[in-house]
XYZ file of C-alpha atoms in Angstrom:
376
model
C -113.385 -71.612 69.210
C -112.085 -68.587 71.205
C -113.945 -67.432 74.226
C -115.101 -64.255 74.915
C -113.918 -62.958 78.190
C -116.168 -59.841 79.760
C -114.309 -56.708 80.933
C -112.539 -57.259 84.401
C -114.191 -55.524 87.660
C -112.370 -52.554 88.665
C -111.196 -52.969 92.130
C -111.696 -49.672 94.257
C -109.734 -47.952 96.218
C -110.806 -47.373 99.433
C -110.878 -50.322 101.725
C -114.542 -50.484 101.448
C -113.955 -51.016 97.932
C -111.162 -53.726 98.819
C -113.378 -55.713 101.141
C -116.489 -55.327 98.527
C -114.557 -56.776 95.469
C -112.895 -59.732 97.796
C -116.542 -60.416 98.712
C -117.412 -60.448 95.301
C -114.478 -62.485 94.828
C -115.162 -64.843 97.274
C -118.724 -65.627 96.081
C -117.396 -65.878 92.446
C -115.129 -68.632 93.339
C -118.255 -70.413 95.563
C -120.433 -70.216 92.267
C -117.775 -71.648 90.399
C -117.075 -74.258 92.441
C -120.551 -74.970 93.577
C -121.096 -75.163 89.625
C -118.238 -77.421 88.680
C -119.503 -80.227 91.415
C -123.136 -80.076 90.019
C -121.906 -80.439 86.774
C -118.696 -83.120 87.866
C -120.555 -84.890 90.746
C -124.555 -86.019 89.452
C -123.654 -89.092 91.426
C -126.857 -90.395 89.889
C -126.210 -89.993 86.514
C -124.884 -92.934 84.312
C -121.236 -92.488 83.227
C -121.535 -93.480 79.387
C -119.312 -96.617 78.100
C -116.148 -96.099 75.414
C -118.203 -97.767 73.108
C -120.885 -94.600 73.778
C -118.358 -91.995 73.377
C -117.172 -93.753 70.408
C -120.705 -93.560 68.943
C -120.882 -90.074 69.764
C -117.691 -88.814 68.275
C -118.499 -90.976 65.098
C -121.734 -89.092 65.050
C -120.551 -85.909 65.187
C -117.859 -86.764 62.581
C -120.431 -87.761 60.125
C -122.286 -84.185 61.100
C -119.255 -82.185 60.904
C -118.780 -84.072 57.234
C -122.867 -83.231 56.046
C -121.938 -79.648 57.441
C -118.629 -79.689 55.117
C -120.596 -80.620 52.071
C -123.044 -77.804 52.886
C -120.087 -75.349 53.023
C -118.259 -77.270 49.848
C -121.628 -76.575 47.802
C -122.250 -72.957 49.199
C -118.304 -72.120 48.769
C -118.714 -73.130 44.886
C -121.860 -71.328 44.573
C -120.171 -68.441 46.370
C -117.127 -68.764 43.956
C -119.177 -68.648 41.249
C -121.008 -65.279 42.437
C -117.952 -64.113 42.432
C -116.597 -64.605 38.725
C -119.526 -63.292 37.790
C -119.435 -60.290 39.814
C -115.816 -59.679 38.808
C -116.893 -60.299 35.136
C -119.415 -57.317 35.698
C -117.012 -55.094 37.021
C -114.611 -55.049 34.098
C -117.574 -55.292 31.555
C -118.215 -51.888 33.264
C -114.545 -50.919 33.242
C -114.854 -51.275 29.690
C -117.765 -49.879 29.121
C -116.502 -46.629 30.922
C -114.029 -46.696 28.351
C -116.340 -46.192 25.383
C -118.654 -44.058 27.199
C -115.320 -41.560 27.795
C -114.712 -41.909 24.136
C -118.377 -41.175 22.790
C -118.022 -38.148 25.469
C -114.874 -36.838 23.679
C -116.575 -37.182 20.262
C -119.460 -35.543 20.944
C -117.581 -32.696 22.620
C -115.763 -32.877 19.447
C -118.678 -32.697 17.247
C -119.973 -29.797 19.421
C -117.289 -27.656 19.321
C -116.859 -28.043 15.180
C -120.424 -26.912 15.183
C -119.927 -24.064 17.343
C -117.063 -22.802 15.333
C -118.557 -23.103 11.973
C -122.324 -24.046 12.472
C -123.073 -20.439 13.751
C -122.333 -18.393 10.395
C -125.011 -18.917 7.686
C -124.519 -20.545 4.036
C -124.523 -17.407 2.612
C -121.545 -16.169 4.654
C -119.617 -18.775 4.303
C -119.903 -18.654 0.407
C -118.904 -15.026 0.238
C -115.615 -15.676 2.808
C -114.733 -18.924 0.758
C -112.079 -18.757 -1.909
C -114.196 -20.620 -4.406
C -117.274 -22.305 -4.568
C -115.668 -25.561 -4.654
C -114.564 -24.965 -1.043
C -117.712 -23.615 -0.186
C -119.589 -26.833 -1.413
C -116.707 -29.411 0.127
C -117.170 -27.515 3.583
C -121.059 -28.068 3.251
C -120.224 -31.563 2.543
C -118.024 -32.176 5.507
C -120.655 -30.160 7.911
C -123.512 -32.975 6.466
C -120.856 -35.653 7.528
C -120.089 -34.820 10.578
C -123.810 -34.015 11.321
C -124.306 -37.752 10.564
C -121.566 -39.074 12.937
C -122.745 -36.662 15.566
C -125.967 -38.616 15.250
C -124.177 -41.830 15.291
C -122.261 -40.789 18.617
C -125.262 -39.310 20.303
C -127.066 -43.060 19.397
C -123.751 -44.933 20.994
C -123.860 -43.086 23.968
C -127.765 -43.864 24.541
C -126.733 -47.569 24.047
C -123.860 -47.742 26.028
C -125.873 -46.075 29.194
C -128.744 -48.433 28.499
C -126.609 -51.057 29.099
C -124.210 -49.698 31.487
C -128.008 -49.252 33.529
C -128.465 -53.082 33.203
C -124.743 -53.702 34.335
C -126.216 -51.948 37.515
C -128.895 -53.551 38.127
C -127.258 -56.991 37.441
C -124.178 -56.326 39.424
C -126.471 -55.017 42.432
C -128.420 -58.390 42.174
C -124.924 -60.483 42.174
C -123.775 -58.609 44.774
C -126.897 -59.295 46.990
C -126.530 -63.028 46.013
C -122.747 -62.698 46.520
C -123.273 -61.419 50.302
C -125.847 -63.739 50.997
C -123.688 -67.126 49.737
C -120.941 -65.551 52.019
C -123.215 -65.516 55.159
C -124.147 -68.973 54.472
C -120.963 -69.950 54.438
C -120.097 -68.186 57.575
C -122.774 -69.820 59.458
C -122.031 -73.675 57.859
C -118.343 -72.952 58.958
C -119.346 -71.967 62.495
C -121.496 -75.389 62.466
C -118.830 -77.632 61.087
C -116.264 -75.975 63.763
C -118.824 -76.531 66.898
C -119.282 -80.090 65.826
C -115.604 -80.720 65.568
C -114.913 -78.999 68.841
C -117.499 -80.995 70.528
C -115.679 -84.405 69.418
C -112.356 -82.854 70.675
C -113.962 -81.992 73.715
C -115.247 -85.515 74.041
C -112.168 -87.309 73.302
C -109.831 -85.224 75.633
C -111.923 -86.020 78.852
C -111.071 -89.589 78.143
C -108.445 -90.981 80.549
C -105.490 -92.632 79.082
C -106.826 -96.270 79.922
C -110.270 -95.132 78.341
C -108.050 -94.372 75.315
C -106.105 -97.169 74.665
C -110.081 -98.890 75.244
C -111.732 -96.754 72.591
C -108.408 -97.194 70.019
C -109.178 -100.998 70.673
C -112.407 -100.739 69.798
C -111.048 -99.130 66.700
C -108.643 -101.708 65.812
C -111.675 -104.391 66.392
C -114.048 -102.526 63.776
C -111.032 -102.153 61.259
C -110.257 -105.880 61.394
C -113.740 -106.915 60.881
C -113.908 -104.794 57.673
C -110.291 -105.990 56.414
C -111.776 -109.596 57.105
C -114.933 -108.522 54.325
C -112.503 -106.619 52.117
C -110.336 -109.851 52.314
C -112.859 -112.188 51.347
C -113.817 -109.629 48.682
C -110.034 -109.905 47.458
C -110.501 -113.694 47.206
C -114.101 -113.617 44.810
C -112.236 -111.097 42.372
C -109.193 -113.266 42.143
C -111.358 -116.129 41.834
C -113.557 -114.481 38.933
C -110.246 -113.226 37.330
C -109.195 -117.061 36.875
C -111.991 -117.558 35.571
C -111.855 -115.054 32.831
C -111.159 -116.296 29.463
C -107.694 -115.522 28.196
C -106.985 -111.914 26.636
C -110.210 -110.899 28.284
C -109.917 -107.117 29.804
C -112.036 -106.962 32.197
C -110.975 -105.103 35.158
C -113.299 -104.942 38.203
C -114.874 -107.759 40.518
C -117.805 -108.537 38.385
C -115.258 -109.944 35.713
C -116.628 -107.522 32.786
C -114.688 -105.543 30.344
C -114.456 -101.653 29.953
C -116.306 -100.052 27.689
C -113.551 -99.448 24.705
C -110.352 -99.839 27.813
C -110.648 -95.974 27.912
C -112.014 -96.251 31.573
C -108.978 -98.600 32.307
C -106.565 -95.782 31.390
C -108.823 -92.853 32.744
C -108.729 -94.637 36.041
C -105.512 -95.380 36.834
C -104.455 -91.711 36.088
C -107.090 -91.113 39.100
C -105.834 -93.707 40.995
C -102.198 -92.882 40.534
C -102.614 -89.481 41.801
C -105.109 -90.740 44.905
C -102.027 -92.890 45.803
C -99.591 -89.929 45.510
C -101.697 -87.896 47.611
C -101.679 -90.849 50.682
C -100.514 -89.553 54.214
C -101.629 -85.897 53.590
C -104.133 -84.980 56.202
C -107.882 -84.051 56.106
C -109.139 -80.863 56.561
C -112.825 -80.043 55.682
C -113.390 -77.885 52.785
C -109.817 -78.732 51.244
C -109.101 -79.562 47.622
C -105.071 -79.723 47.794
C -102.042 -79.927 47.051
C -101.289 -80.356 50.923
C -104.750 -81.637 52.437
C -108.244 -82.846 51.236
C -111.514 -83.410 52.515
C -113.086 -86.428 51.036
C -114.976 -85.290 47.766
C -112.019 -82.796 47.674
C -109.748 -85.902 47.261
C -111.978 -87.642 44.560
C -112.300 -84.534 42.553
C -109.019 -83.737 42.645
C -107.892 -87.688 41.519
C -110.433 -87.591 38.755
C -109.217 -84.494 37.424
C -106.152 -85.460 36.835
C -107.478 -87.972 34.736
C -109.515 -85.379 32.499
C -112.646 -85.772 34.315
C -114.556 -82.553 35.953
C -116.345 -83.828 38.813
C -118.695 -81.828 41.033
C -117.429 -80.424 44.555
C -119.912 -82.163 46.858
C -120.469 -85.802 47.351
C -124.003 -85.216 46.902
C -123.630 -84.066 43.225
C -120.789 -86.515 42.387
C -123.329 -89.587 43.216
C -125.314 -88.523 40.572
C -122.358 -88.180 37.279
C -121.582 -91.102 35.761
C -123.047 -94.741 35.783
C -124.180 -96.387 38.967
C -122.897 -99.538 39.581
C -123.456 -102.535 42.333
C -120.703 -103.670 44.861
C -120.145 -106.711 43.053
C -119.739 -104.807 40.009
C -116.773 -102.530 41.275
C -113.737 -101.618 39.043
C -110.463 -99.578 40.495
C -111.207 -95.879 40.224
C -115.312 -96.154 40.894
C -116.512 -93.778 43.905
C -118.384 -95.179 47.117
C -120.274 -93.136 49.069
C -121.617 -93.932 52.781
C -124.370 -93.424 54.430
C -127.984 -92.123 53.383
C -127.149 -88.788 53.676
C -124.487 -89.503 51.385
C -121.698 -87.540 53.140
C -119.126 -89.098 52.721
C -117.149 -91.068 48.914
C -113.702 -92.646 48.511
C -111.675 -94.184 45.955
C -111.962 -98.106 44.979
C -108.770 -99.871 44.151
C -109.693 -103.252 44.430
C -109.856 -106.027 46.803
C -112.543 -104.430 49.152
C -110.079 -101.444 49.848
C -110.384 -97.790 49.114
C -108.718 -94.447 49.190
C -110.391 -91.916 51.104
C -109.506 -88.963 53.294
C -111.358 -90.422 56.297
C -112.181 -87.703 59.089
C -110.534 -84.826 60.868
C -107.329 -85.853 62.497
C -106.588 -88.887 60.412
C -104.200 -88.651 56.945
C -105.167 -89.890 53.117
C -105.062 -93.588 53.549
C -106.091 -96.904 52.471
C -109.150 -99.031 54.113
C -111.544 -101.411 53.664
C -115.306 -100.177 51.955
C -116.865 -102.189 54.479
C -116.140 -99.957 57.677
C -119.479 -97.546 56.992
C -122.545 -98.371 55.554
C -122.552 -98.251 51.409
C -125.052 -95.847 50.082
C -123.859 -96.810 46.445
C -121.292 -96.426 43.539
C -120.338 -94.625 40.839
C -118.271 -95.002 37.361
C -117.482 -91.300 36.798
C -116.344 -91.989 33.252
């Protein structure tokens, strides 16, 4: 996040001036300094382990990724607003139209009035050629009386509503403004939680590095060990399977009509196409996801609208158990639910994992399962 410097101390001129801003000088340094070993030195103070730091960053990952959903859900709402603001505006557009046409008519009507409506029948009988004329003037004057009443009712309408256009678009707007400053705010909160991580991470000396990535390797081997074993039960149940049978997923059953089968590896297909981009929060493609961004981008290639957020996209579809999972279902993680990828089978997902890491494939066992999903 960028720092806000305050304005720089003129120096003054005169040598009083000179020796009053080195003294100021001076002390600024001694605060600085005096601050930096109080901060540095707390010889008391426990220095926390990798595996601490590890914890912490992996905390504020999973806060940063709650925070994203919260800005996913607000940016859709906000989105929304939007249309609907825009749909106002040219509604009124339009409706300026007709109101500028009913205006011209009625001018129109008013000025045929004033031309003829101010001499009297009686007149206009005696300057007419013939009485026919006479009688298909009188006609015309009745008409046009009539559409002059028909205008003057249009334009009452078309205010009426043009005053509900005003009141609705002032209401959108208000919601519209209010969406935005919520999602100014969630994107300040995801951005200090990320920074903090960062911050974390780069006070880590290069042995402390290659310590914490260790610690990464051991957690990722201990899930590939589950996801392997999980490999073995489905090829196990597959065996097992009577011939011709369909079935798809690790609890050996069939697919409602195959449809889900098909549906599925469209969503796969493109999650695999889409491996190696990189996260970013809030992003929904073509060149970088977040996680429900990745999952409702998959799915939709497959014909299926799914919601933005994780927290919406748990609840379409069928829940399912782990030992129940088919290619193309959606896990999510943790119990705040922040976080979903894509099963493919054999314990392994899809998922765009966490700031700094690309679209890749891992084992579901390397968070906590909340629960699954058949979206289709």
């Amino acid at each position: 996040m960028a720092s806000h410097r305050k304005p720089r101390t003129p120096i003054l001129a005169t040598p009083g001036g000179r020796r009053t801003a080195a003294g100021l000088t001076t002390a600024a340094l001694a605060s600085v300094t005096l601050l930096s070993q109080t901060a540095n030195a707390a010889p008391n103070a426990p220095q926390p382990s990798i595996g601490e730091v590890k914890q912490k960053v992996d905390d504020l990952y999973r806060q940063a990724e709650v925070a994203t959903q919260k800005y996913n859900g607000a940016k859709e709402k906000a989105d929304g607003q939007q249309r609907t603001v825009n749909r106002l505006l040219d509604e009124a557009a339009r409706l300026a139209d007709k109101m500028n046409e009913s205006r011209r008519r009625l001018g129109a009507f008013a000025s045929a009035q004033y031309q003829a409506g101010g001499i009297s029948p009686t007149a206009q009988l005696m300057l007419a050629k013939d009485p026919q004329q006479f009688v298909d003037r009188n006609h015309l004057m009745e008409q046009l009386t009539g559409r002059q009443k028909q205008a003057i009712t249009d334009y009452e309408d078309q205010a009426a509503t043009a005053a509900r256009q005003r009141a609705e678009a002032t209401h959108s707007l208000e919601a519209l403004q209010q969406s935005q400053e919520t999602l100014k705010q969630t994107k300040r909160n995801v951005q200090s939680k990320l920074a903090e991580a960062q911050q974390l991470l780069s006070r880590l000396t290069a042995q402390e590095k290659a310590r914490l990535a260790e610690l990464e390797r051991q957690k990722e081997a201990e899930a590939q060990r589950k996801a392997a074993e999980e490999a073995r039960k489905e090829a196990q149940q597959r065996q097992q399977q009577p011939s011709g049978g369909t079935g798809t997923g690790s609890g050996g059953g069939t697919s409602d009509s195959g449809s889900y089968s098909t549906k599925a590896g469209k969503a796969l297909a493109f999650a695999r196409s889409q491996i190696g981009k990189p996260y970013v929060w809030g992003a929904t493609g073509p060149s970088s996801y977040d996680c429900s961004g990745l999952t409702q981008a998959a799915w939709r290639a497959a014909g299926v609208d799914l919601p933005r957020t994780t927290w919406d996209q748990v609840k379409v579809g069928t829940r399912v158990s782990s030992s129940d999972l088919q290619p193309g279902d959606l896990v999510f993680f943790f119990n705040d639910i922040s976080h979903v990828g894509m099963y493919i089978g054999g314990g392994e997902m899809i998922h765009a994992p966490h700031p700094g890491a690309s679209v890749r494939v891992e084992s579901i066992y390397g968070m906590p399962i909340y629960g699954s999903v058949r979206p289709a």
